[in-house]
JSON list of C-alpha atoms in Angstrom, two decimals:
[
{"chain": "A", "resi": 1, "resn": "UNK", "atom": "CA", "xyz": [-0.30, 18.65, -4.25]},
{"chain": "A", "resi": 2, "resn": "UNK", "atom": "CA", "xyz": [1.62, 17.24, -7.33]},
{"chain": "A", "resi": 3, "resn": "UNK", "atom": "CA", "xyz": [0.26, 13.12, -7.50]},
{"chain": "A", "resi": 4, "resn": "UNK", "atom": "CA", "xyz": [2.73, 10.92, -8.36]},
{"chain": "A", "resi": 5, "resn": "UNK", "atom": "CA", "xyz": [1.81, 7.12, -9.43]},
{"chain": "A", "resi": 6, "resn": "UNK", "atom": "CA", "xyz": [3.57, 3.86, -10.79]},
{"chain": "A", "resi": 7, "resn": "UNK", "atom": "CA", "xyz": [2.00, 0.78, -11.91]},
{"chain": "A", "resi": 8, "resn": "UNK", "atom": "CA", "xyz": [3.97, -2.14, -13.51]},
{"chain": "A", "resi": 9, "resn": "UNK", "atom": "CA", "xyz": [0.82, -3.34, -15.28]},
{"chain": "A", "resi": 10, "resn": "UNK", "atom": "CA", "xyz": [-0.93, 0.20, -16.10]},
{"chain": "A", "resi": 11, "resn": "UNK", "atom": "CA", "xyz": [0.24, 2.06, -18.85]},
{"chain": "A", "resi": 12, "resn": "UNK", "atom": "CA", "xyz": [1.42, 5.78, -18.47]},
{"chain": "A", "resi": 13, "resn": "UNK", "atom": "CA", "xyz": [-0.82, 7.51, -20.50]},
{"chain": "A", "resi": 14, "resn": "UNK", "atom": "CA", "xyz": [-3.99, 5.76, -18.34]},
{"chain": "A", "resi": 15, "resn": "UNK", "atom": "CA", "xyz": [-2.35, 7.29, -15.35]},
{"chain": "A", "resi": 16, "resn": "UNK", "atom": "CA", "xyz": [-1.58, 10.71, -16.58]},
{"chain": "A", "resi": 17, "resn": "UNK", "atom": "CA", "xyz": [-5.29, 10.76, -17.91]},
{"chain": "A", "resi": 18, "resn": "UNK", "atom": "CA", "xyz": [-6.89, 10.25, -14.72]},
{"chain": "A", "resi": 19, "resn": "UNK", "atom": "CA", "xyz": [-5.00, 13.56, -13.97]},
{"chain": "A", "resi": 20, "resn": "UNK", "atom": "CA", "xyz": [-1.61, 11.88, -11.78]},
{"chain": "A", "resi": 21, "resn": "UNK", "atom": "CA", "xyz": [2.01, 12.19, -12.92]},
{"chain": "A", "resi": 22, "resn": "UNK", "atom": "CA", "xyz": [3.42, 8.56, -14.20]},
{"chain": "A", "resi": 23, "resn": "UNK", "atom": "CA", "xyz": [6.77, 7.55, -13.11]},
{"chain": "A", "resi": 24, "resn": "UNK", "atom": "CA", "xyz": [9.04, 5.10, -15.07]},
{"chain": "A", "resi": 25, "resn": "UNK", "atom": "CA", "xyz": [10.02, 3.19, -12.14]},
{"chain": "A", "resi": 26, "resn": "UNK", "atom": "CA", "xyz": [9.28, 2.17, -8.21]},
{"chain": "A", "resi": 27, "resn": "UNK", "atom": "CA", "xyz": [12.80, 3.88, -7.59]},
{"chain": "A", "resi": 28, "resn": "UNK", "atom": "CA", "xyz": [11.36, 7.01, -9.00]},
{"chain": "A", "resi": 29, "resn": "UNK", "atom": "CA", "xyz": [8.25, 6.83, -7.30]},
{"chain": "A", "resi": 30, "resn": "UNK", "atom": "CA", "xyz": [10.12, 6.78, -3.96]},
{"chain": "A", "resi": 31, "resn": "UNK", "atom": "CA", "xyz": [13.10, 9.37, -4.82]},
{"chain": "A", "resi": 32, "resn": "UNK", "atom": "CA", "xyz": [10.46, 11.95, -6.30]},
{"chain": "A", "resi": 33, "resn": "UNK", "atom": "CA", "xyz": [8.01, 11.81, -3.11]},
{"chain": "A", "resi": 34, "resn": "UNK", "atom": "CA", "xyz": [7.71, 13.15, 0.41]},
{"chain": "A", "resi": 35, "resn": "UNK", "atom": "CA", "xyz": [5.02, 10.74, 0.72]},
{"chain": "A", "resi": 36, "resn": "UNK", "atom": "CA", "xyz": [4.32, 6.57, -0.48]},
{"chain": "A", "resi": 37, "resn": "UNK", "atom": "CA", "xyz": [0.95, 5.60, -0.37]},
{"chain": "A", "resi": 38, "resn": "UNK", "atom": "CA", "xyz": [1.92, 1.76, -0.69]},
{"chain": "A", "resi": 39, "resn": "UNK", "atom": "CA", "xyz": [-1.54, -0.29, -2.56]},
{"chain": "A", "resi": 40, "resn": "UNK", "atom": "CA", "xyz": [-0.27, -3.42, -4.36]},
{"chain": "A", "resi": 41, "resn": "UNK", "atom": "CA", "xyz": [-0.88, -7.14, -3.63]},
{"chain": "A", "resi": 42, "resn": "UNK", "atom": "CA", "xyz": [1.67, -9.87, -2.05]},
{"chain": "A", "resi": 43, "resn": "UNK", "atom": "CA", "xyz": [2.72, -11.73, -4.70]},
{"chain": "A", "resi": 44, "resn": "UNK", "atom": "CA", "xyz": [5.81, -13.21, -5.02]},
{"chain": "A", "resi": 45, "resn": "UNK", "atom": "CA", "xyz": [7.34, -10.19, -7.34]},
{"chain": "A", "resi": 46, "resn": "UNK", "atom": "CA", "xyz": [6.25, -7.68, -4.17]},
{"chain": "A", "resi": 47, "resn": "UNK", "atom": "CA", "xyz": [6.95, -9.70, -1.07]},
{"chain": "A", "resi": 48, "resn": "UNK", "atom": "CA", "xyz": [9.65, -8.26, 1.53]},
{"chain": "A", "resi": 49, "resn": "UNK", "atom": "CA", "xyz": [10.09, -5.53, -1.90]},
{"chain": "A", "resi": 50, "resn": "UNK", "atom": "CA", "xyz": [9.74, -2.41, 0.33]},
{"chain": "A", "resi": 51, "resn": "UNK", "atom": "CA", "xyz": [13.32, -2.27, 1.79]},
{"chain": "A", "resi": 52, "resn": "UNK", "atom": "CA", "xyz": [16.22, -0.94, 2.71]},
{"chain": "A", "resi": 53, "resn": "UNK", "atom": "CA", "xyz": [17.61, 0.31, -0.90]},
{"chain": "A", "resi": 54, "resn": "UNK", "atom": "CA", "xyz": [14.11, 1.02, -2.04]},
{"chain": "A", "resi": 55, "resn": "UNK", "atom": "CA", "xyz": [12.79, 2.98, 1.06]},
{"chain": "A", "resi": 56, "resn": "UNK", "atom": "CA", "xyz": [16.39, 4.53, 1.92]},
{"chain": "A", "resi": 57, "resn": "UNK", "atom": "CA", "xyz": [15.75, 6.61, -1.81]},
{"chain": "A", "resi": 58, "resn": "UNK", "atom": "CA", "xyz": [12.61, 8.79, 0.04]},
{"chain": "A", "resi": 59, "resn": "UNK", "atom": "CA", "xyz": [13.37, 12.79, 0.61]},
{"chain": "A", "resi": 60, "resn": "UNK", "atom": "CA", "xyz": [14.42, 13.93, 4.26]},
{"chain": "A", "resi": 61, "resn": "UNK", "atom": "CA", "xyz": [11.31, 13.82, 6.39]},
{"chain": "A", "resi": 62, "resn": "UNK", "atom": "CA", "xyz": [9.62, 10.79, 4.02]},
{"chain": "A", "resi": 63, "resn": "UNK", "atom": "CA", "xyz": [6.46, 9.04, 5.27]},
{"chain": "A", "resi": 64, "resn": "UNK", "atom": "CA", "xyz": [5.71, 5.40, 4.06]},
{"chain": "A", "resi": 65, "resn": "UNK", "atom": "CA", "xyz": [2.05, 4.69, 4.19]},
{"chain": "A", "resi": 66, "resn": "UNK", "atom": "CA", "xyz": [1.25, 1.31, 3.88]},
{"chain": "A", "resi": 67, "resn": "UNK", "atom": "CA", "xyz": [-2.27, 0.02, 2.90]},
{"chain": "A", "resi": 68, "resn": "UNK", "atom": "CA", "xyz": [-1.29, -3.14, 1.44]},
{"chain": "A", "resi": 69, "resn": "UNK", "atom": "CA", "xyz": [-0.52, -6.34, 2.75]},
{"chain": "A", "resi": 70, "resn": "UNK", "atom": "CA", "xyz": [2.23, -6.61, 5.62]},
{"chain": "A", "resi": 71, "resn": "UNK", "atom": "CA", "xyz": [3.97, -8.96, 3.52]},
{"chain": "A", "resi": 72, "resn": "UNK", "atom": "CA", "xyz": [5.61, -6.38, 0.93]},
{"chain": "A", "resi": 73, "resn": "UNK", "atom": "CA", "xyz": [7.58, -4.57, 3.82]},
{"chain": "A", "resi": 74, "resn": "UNK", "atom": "CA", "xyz": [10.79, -5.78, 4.78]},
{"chain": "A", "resi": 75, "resn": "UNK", "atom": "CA", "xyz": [10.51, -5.47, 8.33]},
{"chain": "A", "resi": 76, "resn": "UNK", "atom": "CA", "xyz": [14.17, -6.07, 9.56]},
{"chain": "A", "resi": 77, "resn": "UNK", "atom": "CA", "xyz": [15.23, -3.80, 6.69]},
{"chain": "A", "resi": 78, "resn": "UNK", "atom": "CA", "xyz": [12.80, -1.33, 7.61]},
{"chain": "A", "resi": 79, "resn": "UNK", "atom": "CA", "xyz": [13.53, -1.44, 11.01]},
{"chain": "A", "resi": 80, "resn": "UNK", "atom": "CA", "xyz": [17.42, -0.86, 10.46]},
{"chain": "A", "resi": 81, "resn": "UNK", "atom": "CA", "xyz": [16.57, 2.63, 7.88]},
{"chain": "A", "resi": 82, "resn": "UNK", "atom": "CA", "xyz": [14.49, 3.89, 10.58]},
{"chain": "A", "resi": 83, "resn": "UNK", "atom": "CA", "xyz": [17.15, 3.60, 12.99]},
{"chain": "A", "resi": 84, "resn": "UNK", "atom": "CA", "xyz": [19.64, 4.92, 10.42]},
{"chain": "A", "resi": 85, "resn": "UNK", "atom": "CA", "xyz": [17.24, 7.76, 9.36]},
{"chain": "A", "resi": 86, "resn": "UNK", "atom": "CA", "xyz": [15.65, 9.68, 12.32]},
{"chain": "A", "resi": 87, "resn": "UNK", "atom": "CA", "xyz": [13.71, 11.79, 9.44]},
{"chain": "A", "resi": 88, "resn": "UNK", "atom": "CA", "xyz": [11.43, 9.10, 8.15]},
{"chain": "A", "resi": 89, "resn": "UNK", "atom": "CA", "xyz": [8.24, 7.56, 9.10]},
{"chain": "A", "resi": 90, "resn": "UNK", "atom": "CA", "xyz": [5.95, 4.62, 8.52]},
{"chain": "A", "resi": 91, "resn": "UNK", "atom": "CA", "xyz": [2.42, 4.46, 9.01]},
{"chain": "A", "resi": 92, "resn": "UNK", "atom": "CA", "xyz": [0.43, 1.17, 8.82]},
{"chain": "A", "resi": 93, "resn": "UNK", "atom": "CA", "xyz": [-3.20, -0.11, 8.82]},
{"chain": "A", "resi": 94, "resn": "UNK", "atom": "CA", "xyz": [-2.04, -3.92, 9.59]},
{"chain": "A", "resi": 95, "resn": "UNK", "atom": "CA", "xyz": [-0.15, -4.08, 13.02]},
{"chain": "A", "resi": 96, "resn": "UNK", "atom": "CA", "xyz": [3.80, -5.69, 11.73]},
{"chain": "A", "resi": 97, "resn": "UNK", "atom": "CA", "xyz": [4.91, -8.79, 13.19]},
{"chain": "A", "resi": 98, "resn": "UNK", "atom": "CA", "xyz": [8.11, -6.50, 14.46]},
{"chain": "A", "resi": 99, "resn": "UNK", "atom": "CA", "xyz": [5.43, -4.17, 15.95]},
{"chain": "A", "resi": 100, "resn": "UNK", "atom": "CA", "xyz": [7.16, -4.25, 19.56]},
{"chain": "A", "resi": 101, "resn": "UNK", "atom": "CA", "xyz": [10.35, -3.45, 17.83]},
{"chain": "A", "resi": 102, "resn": "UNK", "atom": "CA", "xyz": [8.71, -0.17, 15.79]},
{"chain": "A", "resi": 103, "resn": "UNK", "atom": "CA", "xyz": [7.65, 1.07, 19.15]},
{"chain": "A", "resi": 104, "resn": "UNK", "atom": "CA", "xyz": [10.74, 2.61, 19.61]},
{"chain": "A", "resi": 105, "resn": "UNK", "atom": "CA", "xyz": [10.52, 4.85, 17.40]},
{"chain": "A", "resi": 106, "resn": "UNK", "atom": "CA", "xyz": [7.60, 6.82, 19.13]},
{"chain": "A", "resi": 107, "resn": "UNK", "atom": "CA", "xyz": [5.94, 9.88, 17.07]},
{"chain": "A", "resi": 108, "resn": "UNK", "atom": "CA", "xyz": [7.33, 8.07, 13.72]},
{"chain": "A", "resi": 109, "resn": "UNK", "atom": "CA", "xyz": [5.46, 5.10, 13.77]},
{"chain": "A", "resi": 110, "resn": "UNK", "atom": "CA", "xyz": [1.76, 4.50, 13.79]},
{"chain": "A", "resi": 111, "resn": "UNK", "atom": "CA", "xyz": [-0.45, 1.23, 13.06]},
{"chain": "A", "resi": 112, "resn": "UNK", "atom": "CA", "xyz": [-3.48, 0.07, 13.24]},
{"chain": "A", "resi": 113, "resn": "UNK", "atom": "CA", "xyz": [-4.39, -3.25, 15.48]},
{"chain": "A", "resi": 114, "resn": "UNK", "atom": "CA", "xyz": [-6.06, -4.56, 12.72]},
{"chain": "A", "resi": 115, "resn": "UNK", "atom": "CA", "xyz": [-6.48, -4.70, 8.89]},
{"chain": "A", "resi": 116, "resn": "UNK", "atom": "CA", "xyz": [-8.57, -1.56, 8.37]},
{"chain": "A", "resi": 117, "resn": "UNK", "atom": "CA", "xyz": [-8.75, -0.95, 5.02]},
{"chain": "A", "resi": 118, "resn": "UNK", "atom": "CA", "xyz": [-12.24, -0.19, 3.20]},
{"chain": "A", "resi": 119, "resn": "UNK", "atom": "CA", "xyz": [-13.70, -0.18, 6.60]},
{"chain": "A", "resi": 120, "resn": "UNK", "atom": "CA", "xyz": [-15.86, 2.04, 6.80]},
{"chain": "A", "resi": 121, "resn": "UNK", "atom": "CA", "xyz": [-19.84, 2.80, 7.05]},
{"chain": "A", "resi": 122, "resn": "UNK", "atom": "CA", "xyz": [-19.83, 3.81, 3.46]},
{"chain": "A", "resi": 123, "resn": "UNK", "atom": "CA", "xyz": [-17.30, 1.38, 2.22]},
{"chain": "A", "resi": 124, "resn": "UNK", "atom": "CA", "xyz": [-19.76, -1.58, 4.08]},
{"chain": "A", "resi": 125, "resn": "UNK", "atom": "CA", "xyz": [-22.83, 0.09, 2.71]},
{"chain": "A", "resi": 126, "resn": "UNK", "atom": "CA", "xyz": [-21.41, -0.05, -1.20]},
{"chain": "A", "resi": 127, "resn": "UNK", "atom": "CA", "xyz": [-19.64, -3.52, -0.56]},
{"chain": "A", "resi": 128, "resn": "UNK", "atom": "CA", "xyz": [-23.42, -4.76, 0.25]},
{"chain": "A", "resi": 129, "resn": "UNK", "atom": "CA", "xyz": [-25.24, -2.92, -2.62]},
{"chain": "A", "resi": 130, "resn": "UNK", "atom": "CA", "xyz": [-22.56, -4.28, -4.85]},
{"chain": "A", "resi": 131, "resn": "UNK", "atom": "CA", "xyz": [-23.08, -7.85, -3.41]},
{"chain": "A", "resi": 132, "resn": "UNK", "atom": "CA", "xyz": [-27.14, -7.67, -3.64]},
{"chain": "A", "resi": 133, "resn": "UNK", "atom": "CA", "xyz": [-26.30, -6.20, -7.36]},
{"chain": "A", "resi": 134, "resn": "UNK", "atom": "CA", "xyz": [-24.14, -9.28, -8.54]},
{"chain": "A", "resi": 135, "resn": "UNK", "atom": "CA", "xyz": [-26.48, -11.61, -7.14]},
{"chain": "A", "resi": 136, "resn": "UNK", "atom": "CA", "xyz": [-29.53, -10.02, -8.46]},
{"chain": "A", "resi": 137, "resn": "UNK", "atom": "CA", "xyz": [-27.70, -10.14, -12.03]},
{"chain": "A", "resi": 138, "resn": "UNK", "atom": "CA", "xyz": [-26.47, -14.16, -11.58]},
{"chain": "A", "resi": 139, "resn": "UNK", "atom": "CA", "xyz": [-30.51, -14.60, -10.62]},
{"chain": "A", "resi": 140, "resn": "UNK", "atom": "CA", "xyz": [-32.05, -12.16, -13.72]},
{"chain": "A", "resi": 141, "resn": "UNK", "atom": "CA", "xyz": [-29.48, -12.80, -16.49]},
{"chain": "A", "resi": 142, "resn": "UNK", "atom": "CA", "xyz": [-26.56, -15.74, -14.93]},
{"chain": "A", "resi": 143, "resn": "UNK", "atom": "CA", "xyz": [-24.57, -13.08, -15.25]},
{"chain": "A", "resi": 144, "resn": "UNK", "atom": "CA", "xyz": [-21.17, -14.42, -13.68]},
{"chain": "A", "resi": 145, "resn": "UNK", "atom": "CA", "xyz": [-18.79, -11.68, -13.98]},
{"chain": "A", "resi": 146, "resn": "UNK", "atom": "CA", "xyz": [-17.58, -11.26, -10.81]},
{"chain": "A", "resi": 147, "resn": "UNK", "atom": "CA", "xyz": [-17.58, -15.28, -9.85]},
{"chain": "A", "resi": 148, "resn": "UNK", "atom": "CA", "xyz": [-14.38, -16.05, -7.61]},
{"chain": "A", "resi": 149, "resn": "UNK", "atom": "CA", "xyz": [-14.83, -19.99, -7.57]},
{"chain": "A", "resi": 150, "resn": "UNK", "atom": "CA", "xyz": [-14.98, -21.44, -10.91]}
]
């Protein structure tokens, strides 16, 4: 499987040394692949982003995978390409507030009930030996690296 990635803030060559092709743009990213693994943050640049135009560029037979936050897809626009294109599909771990309205389009559409992501026994296990680690290091050295609340 060819990888494709893009990342506004991440140069090209960091990409393409981890061993994934870089794209120029998020219109390239979609146009080039069958499937969109979807991993950024809402901010106010990404909010309602995932549309329409942006979506509508994805191969016959596209899959959108979103792992993100629900706030990036545009669900109305969404909802009106799926209707317009019987060949894609969308795939969520966070249940869309339009979820009654993406039931229609059984064997295309898949979420989760709930936020899922990084839930699992090994994700936990590392999250707490991470945790444990930082506060070890704030107790040994005051080592405040990873300090949220300043």
């Amino acid at each position: 499987m060819d990888v494709y990635a893009y990342d506004a803030f991440c140069p090209a060559e960091v990409i393409e040394k981890a061993g994934v092709k870089a794209v120029a743009n998020q219109e390239a990213l979609f146009e080039q692949c069958d499937i969109v693994s979807l991993h950024i943050p809402a901010t106010p640049e990404t909010k309602q982003s995932i549309n329409y135009a942006l979506v509508g560029k994805m191969k016959k037979g596209g899959i959108l995978v979103n792992t993100a936050r629900k706030e990036v897809i545009n669900e109305p626009e969404l909802l009106k390409l799926m209707a317009d294109r019987q060949d894609l599909k969308f795939v969520t771990d966070i249940m869309p507030d339009a979820n009654a309205d993406f039931q229609k389009f059984e064997g295309r559409y898949f979420s989760t009930p709930k936020k899922m992501g990084a839930q699992t026994a090994e994700a936990n296990t590392n999250a707490g030996i991470a945790a444990a680690r930082q506060i070890n290091a704030f107790f040994k050295d005051g080592d405040t690296k990873f300090q949220v609340n300043k």
